[in-house]
Amino acid sequence: MSEQPGQDVVLFGGTGDLVMRKLLPALYHLHCDDMLGADVSIIGIARESIDTAHYREIAREHCQRFLKADFDASRWQAFEARIQYRALDALDAASFGALAECLGDVARRSQVYYLSTAPVLFTAICRHLHEHGLITPASRVVLEKPLGHDLASSREINDEVGRYFGERQIYRIDHYLGKESVQNLLALRFGNALFEPLWRREWISDVQITVAEQIGVEARAGFYDKTGALRDMVQNHLLQLLCIVAMEPPASIDADAVRDEKLKILRALRPIAEAEVPLRTVRGQYRAGASGGQPVPGYLDEPGVGAGSRTETFVALQANIDTWRWAGVPFYLRTGKRMQERLAEIVINFRAVPHSIFGKGAAPLRNNRLVITMQPEESVKLHLQAKRPGDEMQLNPVSLDLDFAESFQTRRLEAYERLLMDVMRGNLTLFVRRDEQEAAWKWVEPILSSWHKSADAPKPYTAGTWGPAASTALPGREGFHWHEEL
Ligand code: BG6
């Protein structure tokens, strides 16, 4: 149960995709699981001049669609009683009066302002909240990505928001950190003595982080065409995953203990000089192909994509972390839309045995691998070698599997459920601190800049594949292979 009596969750961008598809369903789940305090109310905010009844109807329709079998009409009735709606123009100070009236005496309750709007509105919203006296020391603000499109613009937003909210009131969301399996990686690394002695350059040859999506750009071309995969996925989600894999053991799970360690990794990432970018990165763009057995158009034919767009829908790159633990261990990162499968996984490749005792006739020994799958299913597999039954000494790869759905029969919280609970409880551990975010921007900037100047277009790949051929060559140069190629 939430320990926060009297809390208002104010959803700016209240009619938008994120609120309808993720946030309201997450709040509904929390409500049904009795994790939402009785005195938590939800206020949807957007420009549309509709009333609360109409807003509840729209919310119901969406939640029913997204929650499918989890939707229960009678529970919804109790849940929707928490929801109100206020029409407001973020750029018009006067219109915040309606919100002030709805919130009442803000000192008696706490407020979560969730900014699920275009980032250009963040500053105006914070300023108007301040001018109407709606920010107290107990208020929190949640910032959705993208936070800027480069280091300078992210600094600008952070400076502006920072004028009204202290850093410990600011929750920068990276929903990958809310995924159960990512937190399980923390449990695996720091709750077991087994892995720590092996978790270093002496025993690990390379690390691979893949976030492959089957979907294309969908209805988001307006946003995506200006953004691209490096800003949309690598700067935040993939680098955060890399930090969780690579960081030193924090002294505790406290927010700053964890964030300090992640920051050290981001700062230890070897900068990729612009001249090196073509060697260490691959950018691609999907062409027409097939997905799930259906023909799908190429990126350039998607509605809303600019003619001749050079926006990348695929990125693969090699990162190196210049520390004693990781010197010489390449981290291969890869993400793309319209790929063969929906798959998010982290593969830790351990080094091969130094010498095989099994003689020339034996099959070559496969190296051990720890594979942490986040999507579509959550699992951890440790790939080992074992003897095949029979009179000969033949070794075969086998895996020790931990299937979370089987091991723990309880419903797992969706990323947004977990993160919303954390905001409401005031736990910052799974949120990105300003210095982390800026270090990540600093590292990706030379890549963006080199691509921008380059005469080469992104490499084409057929929708429904693992990306451009050049992506195979990236680990191949150092004698490694992507996991699925083995
Ligand atoms: C978002 C990106 O942050 O993450 C989207 O903006 C992407 O482009 C999404 O599709 C992927 O999230 P998930 O949880 O579905 O893997």
XYZ file of C-alpha atoms and ligand atoms in Angstrom:
502
model
C 0.000 0.000 0.000
C 1.159 3.501 -0.715
C 2.282 5.373 2.388
C 1.387 8.705 0.799
C -1.997 9.910 1.953
C -3.490 12.567 -0.232
C -1.677 12.583 -3.505
C -2.658 14.038 -6.859
C -1.191 12.530 -9.987
C -1.444 15.185 -12.674
C -0.966 13.832 -16.182
C 0.002 16.545 -18.669
C -0.483 15.258 -22.214
C -3.526 13.544 -20.755
C -5.120 12.571 -24.068
C -1.818 11.450 -25.595
C -0.611 8.025 -26.538
C 1.593 7.383 -23.506
C -1.090 8.294 -20.997
C -3.729 6.204 -22.732
C -1.555 3.230 -23.621
C 0.714 2.999 -20.592
C 0.060 5.335 -17.679
C -3.679 4.924 -17.147
C -3.496 1.126 -17.604
C -0.585 1.068 -15.124
C -2.555 3.113 -12.584
C -5.568 0.854 -13.122
C -3.438 -2.235 -12.369
C -2.066 -0.602 -9.226
C -5.614 0.255 -8.184
C -6.771 -3.342 -8.709
C -3.794 -4.689 -6.754
C -4.563 -2.334 -3.848
C -1.282 -0.554 -4.341
C -2.783 2.849 -4.940
C -3.630 4.656 -1.709
C -7.345 5.362 -1.275
C -6.618 9.085 -1.370
C -4.763 9.162 -4.685
C -6.564 11.071 -7.394
C -5.696 11.372 -11.056
C -6.097 14.524 -13.091
C -5.789 14.349 -16.869
C -4.684 17.588 -18.469
C -4.792 18.454 -22.163
C -5.954 21.209 -24.480
C -9.127 19.522 -25.701
C -12.166 21.162 -24.178
C -13.955 18.086 -22.948
C -15.370 17.370 -19.513
C -14.435 14.718 -16.977
C -17.217 12.366 -18.078
C -16.017 12.449 -21.667
C -12.395 11.994 -20.602
C -13.319 8.967 -18.518
C -15.063 7.509 -21.543
C -11.989 7.943 -23.723
C -9.811 6.489 -20.981
C -12.117 3.508 -20.551
C -12.153 2.767 -24.263
C -8.343 2.784 -24.442
C -7.793 0.824 -21.270
C -10.284 -1.796 -22.354
C -8.367 -2.164 -25.612
C -4.916 -2.317 -24.027
C -5.726 -4.264 -20.892
C -7.768 -6.898 -22.736
C -8.620 -9.721 -20.289
C -7.309 -7.702 -17.328
C -10.083 -5.157 -17.769
C -12.958 -5.575 -15.355
C -15.970 -3.300 -15.720
C -16.874 -3.119 -12.034
C -13.301 -2.421 -10.950
C -13.053 0.189 -13.647
C -16.021 1.969 -12.146
C -14.256 2.308 -8.813
C -11.042 3.329 -10.574
C -12.580 5.968 -12.816
C -14.027 7.715 -9.775
C -10.447 8.805 -9.085
C -10.100 10.465 -12.498
C -10.843 14.071 -13.324
C -10.030 16.149 -16.350
C -9.113 19.791 -16.786
C -8.620 21.521 -20.133
C -5.548 23.689 -20.084
C -3.191 25.324 -22.546
C 0.349 24.836 -21.306
C 1.401 28.146 -22.867
C -1.381 30.151 -21.283
C -0.643 31.022 -17.656
C -4.245 31.983 -16.928
C -5.541 28.542 -17.834
C -3.619 27.037 -14.888
C -6.245 28.610 -12.646
C -8.556 25.659 -13.365
C -5.849 23.244 -12.215
C -5.146 25.292 -9.083
C -8.806 25.194 -8.213
C -8.942 21.457 -8.755
C -5.850 20.814 -6.596
C -7.067 22.972 -3.722
C -4.711 23.464 -0.788
C -1.501 21.975 -2.197
C 0.262 22.100 1.163
C -2.102 19.449 2.524
C -1.436 16.933 -0.238
C 1.476 16.014 -2.422
C 1.518 16.298 -6.184
C 3.109 14.262 -8.945
C 3.283 16.318 -12.127
C 3.864 13.899 -14.964
C 4.988 15.772 -18.093
C 4.085 13.526 -20.964
C 4.132 16.376 -23.486
C 6.565 17.668 -26.072
C 9.670 18.781 -24.137
C 9.317 22.319 -25.519
C 6.402 22.690 -23.115
C 8.274 21.530 -19.991
C 9.596 24.958 -19.128
C 6.288 26.742 -19.564
C 4.447 24.130 -17.512
C 6.922 24.320 -14.629
C 6.900 28.101 -14.660
C 3.127 28.301 -14.621
C 2.878 25.721 -11.843
C 5.298 27.861 -9.872
C 3.463 31.098 -10.579
C 0.229 29.561 -9.337
C 1.919 28.371 -6.154
C 1.372 24.740 -7.080
C 4.883 23.521 -6.278
C 5.674 22.609 -2.667
C 8.690 20.746 -1.261
C 6.568 17.578 -1.449
C 5.773 18.003 -5.176
C 7.535 15.872 -7.760
C 7.906 16.243 -11.483
C 8.297 13.354 -13.897
C 10.018 14.073 -17.193
C 9.446 11.791 -20.128
C 12.110 11.318 -22.736
C 13.334 12.659 -25.064
C 14.919 15.264 -22.848
C 16.408 17.436 -25.545
C 17.991 16.390 -28.808
C 21.602 17.031 -27.824
C 23.691 18.045 -24.826
C 22.967 21.768 -25.126
C 19.204 21.384 -25.399
C 19.052 18.871 -22.555
C 21.048 21.275 -20.371
C 18.663 24.044 -21.250
C 15.634 21.983 -20.219
C 17.344 20.775 -17.046
C 18.310 24.352 -16.126
C 14.776 25.568 -16.624
C 13.092 22.729 -14.741
C 15.788 23.070 -12.073
C 14.672 26.641 -11.376
C 11.410 25.333 -9.965
C 12.179 21.818 -8.745
C 15.190 20.568 -6.793
C 17.121 17.647 -8.324
C 15.600 15.275 -5.750
C 12.123 16.276 -6.900
C 12.905 15.470 -10.548
C 12.164 11.967 -11.873
C 13.650 11.442 -15.336
C 11.999 8.317 -16.652
C 13.828 5.628 -18.556
C 11.206 2.910 -18.651
C 13.843 0.242 -19.334
C 15.024 0.667 -15.747
C 11.523 -0.234 -14.598
C 11.550 -3.574 -16.381
C 11.527 -6.462 -13.949
C 14.361 -8.244 -15.719
C 16.622 -5.217 -15.515
C 16.140 -5.126 -11.772
C 16.754 -8.846 -11.786
C 20.124 -8.174 -13.281
C 20.913 -6.173 -10.145
C 19.720 -9.125 -8.059
C 21.752 -11.564 -10.120
C 24.941 -9.528 -9.920
C 24.776 -8.319 -6.348
C 22.657 -10.983 -4.634
C 24.922 -13.859 -5.638
C 28.600 -14.335 -4.875
C 29.050 -16.594 -7.883
C 29.273 -14.042 -10.663
C 31.275 -11.191 -9.170
C 34.749 -12.800 -9.404
C 34.049 -13.641 -13.061
C 32.496 -10.303 -13.965
C 35.612 -8.749 -15.468
C 38.009 -8.665 -18.366
C 39.918 -11.760 -17.272
C 36.826 -13.949 -17.807
C 34.538 -12.033 -20.143
C 35.411 -11.630 -23.808
C 32.582 -9.366 -24.969
C 29.136 -8.138 -24.011
C 26.212 -7.697 -26.382
C 23.092 -5.673 -25.764
C 20.313 -5.997 -28.310
C 16.940 -4.277 -28.320
C 15.260 -5.370 -31.531
C 11.710 -4.342 -32.374
C 9.438 -5.851 -34.980
C 7.273 -2.785 -35.273
C 8.100 0.000 -37.682
C 7.758 3.700 -37.065
C 3.956 3.350 -36.726
C 2.066 6.610 -36.333
C 5.076 8.398 -34.807
C 6.906 9.498 -37.948
C 6.565 13.164 -36.988
C 8.620 12.527 -33.875
C 10.795 9.687 -35.083
C 11.972 11.237 -38.327
C 13.509 14.102 -36.355
C 14.929 11.763 -33.747
C 16.303 8.474 -35.075
C 17.349 5.335 -33.228
C 20.492 6.739 -31.615
C 18.589 9.452 -29.752
C 15.430 7.407 -29.272
C 17.000 4.233 -27.876
C 20.786 4.273 -27.511
C 21.355 7.536 -25.644
C 18.974 6.394 -22.936
C 17.782 2.765 -22.799
C 20.833 0.962 -24.165
C 23.380 3.052 -22.286
C 21.428 2.562 -19.071
C 21.484 -1.203 -19.618
C 25.206 -1.009 -20.269
C 25.644 0.847 -16.974
C 23.760 -1.804 -15.021
C 25.922 -4.540 -16.547
C 29.196 -2.700 -16.110
C 28.949 -0.656 -12.915
C 30.928 -1.468 -9.785
C 28.906 -2.816 -6.849
C 27.238 0.192 -5.222
C 27.458 0.371 -1.423
C 23.663 0.190 -1.216
C 20.562 0.270 -3.383
C 20.052 3.935 -2.454
C 19.399 6.229 -5.371
C 22.657 8.125 -5.286
C 24.813 5.096 -4.495
C 23.523 3.405 -7.673
C 23.526 6.551 -9.781
C 27.075 7.452 -8.747
C 28.275 4.075 -10.042
C 26.363 4.385 -13.296
C 27.796 7.835 -13.812
C 31.352 6.524 -13.421
C 30.710 4.081 -16.258
C 29.245 6.747 -18.531
C 32.267 8.915 -17.880
C 34.625 6.007 -18.525
C 33.137 5.284 -21.960
C 35.926 5.844 -24.431
C 34.908 8.771 -26.631
C 34.381 7.823 -30.256
C 36.197 10.482 -32.254
C 34.302 11.654 -35.329
C 36.915 10.109 -37.597
C 36.392 6.723 -35.939
C 32.607 6.773 -36.249
C 32.432 4.889 -39.578
C 34.533 2.103 -38.067
C 32.747 1.718 -34.771
C 29.145 2.405 -35.700
C 26.640 1.222 -38.293
C 23.443 3.078 -39.029
C 20.704 1.565 -41.111
C 17.274 2.278 -42.491
C 14.682 -0.347 -43.309
C 13.425 -1.026 -46.793
C 10.208 -2.825 -47.727
C 10.096 -6.409 -46.555
C 7.942 -8.654 -44.423
C 7.045 -8.670 -40.774
C 5.078 -11.481 -39.157
C 4.426 -12.907 -42.630
C 2.888 -9.669 -43.924
C 4.467 -7.311 -46.466
C 5.462 -3.990 -44.906
C 6.590 -0.742 -46.528
C 10.071 0.719 -46.319
C 10.788 3.584 -43.951
C 10.781 6.165 -46.743
C 7.248 5.121 -47.711
C 5.858 5.396 -44.193
C 3.299 8.228 -43.865
C 4.888 11.345 -42.413
C 8.513 10.485 -43.229
C 10.305 13.266 -45.111
C 11.285 12.614 -48.748
C 14.794 11.196 -48.904
C 15.038 11.126 -45.097
C 18.414 9.992 -43.728
C 17.069 9.153 -40.300
C 18.455 5.888 -38.954
C 16.044 3.176 -37.849
C 18.900 0.870 -36.847
C 22.128 1.419 -34.951
C 24.899 -0.973 -34.024
C 28.005 0.264 -32.299
C 30.992 -0.793 -30.326
C 31.561 0.842 -26.961
C 34.635 0.451 -24.788
C 34.871 1.194 -21.103
C 38.283 2.379 -20.029
C 38.517 0.938 -16.521
C 40.578 -1.823 -14.938
C 37.551 -4.103 -14.918
C 36.617 -3.644 -18.564
C 39.765 -2.672 -20.474
C 39.805 -4.548 -23.771
C 36.237 -5.908 -23.515
C 34.059 -4.610 -26.348
C 30.420 -3.865 -25.581
C 28.329 -4.264 -28.732
C 25.062 -2.345 -28.687
C 22.365 -2.786 -31.285
C 18.794 -1.619 -31.746
C 16.427 -1.272 -34.641
C 12.888 -1.167 -35.874
C 11.414 -3.728 -38.279
C 13.864 -6.373 -37.263
C 13.360 -10.098 -37.496
C 12.072 -10.566 -33.969
C 11.064 -8.592 -30.952
C 13.971 -9.348 -28.705
C 15.694 -7.502 -25.880
C 18.624 -9.357 -24.417
C 21.995 -8.958 -22.792
C 24.602 -11.569 -23.618
C 27.710 -11.928 -21.496
C 30.213 -14.042 -23.385
C 32.781 -15.726 -21.162
C 36.177 -16.605 -22.522
C 36.851 -20.036 -23.959
C 38.665 -22.615 -21.849
C 42.416 -22.072 -22.221
C 43.023 -25.630 -23.432
C 40.735 -28.508 -24.370
C 41.618 -31.850 -22.820
C 39.144 -33.736 -25.010
C 41.365 -34.427 -27.956
C 41.164 -33.814 -31.659
C 38.039 -35.913 -32.341
C 35.913 -33.865 -29.944
C 33.659 -31.088 -31.188
C 35.058 -27.605 -30.511
C 34.066 -26.317 -27.076
C 31.548 -23.494 -26.994
C 32.284 -20.669 -24.606
C 29.981 -20.160 -21.617
C 27.348 -17.485 -22.037
C 24.977 -15.817 -19.671
C 21.913 -14.641 -21.581
C 19.492 -12.310 -19.867
C 16.346 -11.970 -21.932
C 14.051 -9.053 -21.180
C 11.626 -9.407 -24.091
C 9.471 -11.071 -25.279
C 9.815 -13.409 -22.256
C 11.925 -12.851 -19.186
C 14.553 -15.445 -18.534
C 18.157 -15.987 -17.559
C 20.081 -18.798 -19.189
C 23.573 -19.925 -18.424
C 24.983 -21.877 -21.345
C 27.430 -24.593 -20.327
C 29.009 -27.701 -21.807
C 27.942 -31.148 -20.600
C 28.722 -34.692 -21.631
C 26.334 -36.271 -24.060
C 25.076 -39.604 -22.620
C 26.818 -42.570 -24.236
C 30.112 -44.368 -24.303
C 32.025 -41.552 -25.959
C 33.301 -38.400 -24.340
C 31.343 -35.966 -26.505
C 30.354 -32.594 -25.154
C 27.173 -30.762 -25.967
C 25.959 -27.281 -25.079
C 23.201 -27.275 -22.446
C 21.681 -24.430 -20.505
C 20.640 -23.782 -16.949
C 17.386 -21.895 -17.297
C 15.625 -19.592 -14.941
C 12.185 -18.885 -16.269
C 10.629 -16.128 -14.171
C 7.053 -16.860 -15.167
C 7.499 -20.444 -13.990
C 9.581 -19.720 -10.878
C 7.418 -16.905 -9.585
C 3.750 -17.332 -10.267
C 2.799 -13.809 -9.246
C 1.888 -11.093 -11.702
C 4.918 -9.006 -12.528
C 4.623 -5.251 -12.509
C 4.886 -3.531 -15.862
C 7.720 -1.020 -16.072
C 5.404 1.967 -15.768
C 3.591 0.489 -12.767
C 6.850 0.046 -10.922
C 8.108 3.485 -11.844
C 4.855 5.256 -10.983
C 4.895 3.553 -7.584
C 8.463 4.713 -7.080
C 7.556 8.305 -7.901
C 4.624 8.206 -5.535
C 6.805 6.764 -2.786
C 9.700 9.114 -3.518
C 12.262 6.496 -4.546
C 14.714 7.852 -7.124
C 16.895 4.753 -7.586
C 15.465 3.822 -10.976
C 15.453 7.359 -12.362
C 18.197 9.078 -14.274
C 20.115 11.865 -12.591
C 20.983 14.987 -14.532
C 24.719 14.296 -14.645
C 24.126 10.781 -16.006
C 21.900 12.078 -18.715
C 24.368 14.734 -19.732
C 27.282 12.283 -19.748
C 25.247 10.058 -22.087
C 24.528 12.956 -24.441
C 28.167 13.946 -24.414
C 29.172 10.463 -25.506
C 26.683 10.168 -28.379
C 27.202 13.682 -29.741
C 30.294 12.994 -31.897
C 28.412 10.115 -33.501
C 25.462 12.349 -34.330
C 27.745 15.018 -35.626
C 29.787 12.671 -37.804
C 26.631 11.158 -39.320
C 25.266 14.599 -39.924
C 28.369 15.616 -41.889
C 28.774 12.351 -43.728
C 27.820 12.088 -47.381
C 26.845 8.442 -46.847
C 23.224 7.551 -46.315
C 22.220 4.965 -43.687
C 22.773 1.417 -44.921
C 19.588 -0.191 -46.202
C 18.250 -3.390 -44.650
C 15.217 -5.413 -45.547
C 12.378 -5.204 -43.027
C 12.198 -8.456 -41.079
C 15.959 -9.080 -40.941
C 18.688 -8.480 -38.342
C 19.803 -5.194 -39.917
C 22.381 -4.244 -42.537
C 25.180 -6.664 -43.394
C 27.686 -4.185 -42.032
C 26.297 -4.908 -38.588
C 27.640 -8.464 -38.790
C 31.041 -7.117 -39.714
C 31.184 -4.896 -36.630
C 31.888 -7.622 -34.025
C 33.340 -9.752 -36.821
C 36.362 -7.457 -37.055
C 37.443 -8.577 -33.605
C 36.484 -12.197 -34.132
C 33.083 -12.012 -32.393
C 29.586 -12.775 -33.639
C 26.162 -11.566 -32.673
C 24.419 -14.082 -30.509
C 21.873 -15.240 -33.111
C 24.594 -15.891 -35.685
C 26.153 -18.638 -33.582
C 10.550 4.084 -26.451
C 10.884 4.521 -27.836
O 11.309 4.792 -25.508
O 10.790 2.693 -26.301
C 10.107 3.710 -28.860
O 10.579 5.903 -28.000
C 10.282 2.225 -28.623
O 10.511 4.042 -30.185
C 10.022 1.875 -27.155
O 9.382 1.525 -29.465
C 10.392 0.436 -26.874
O 9.971 0.086 -25.586
P 9.587 -1.405 -25.221
O 9.354 -1.368 -23.757
O 8.372 -1.752 -26.021
O 10.765 -2.246 -25.627
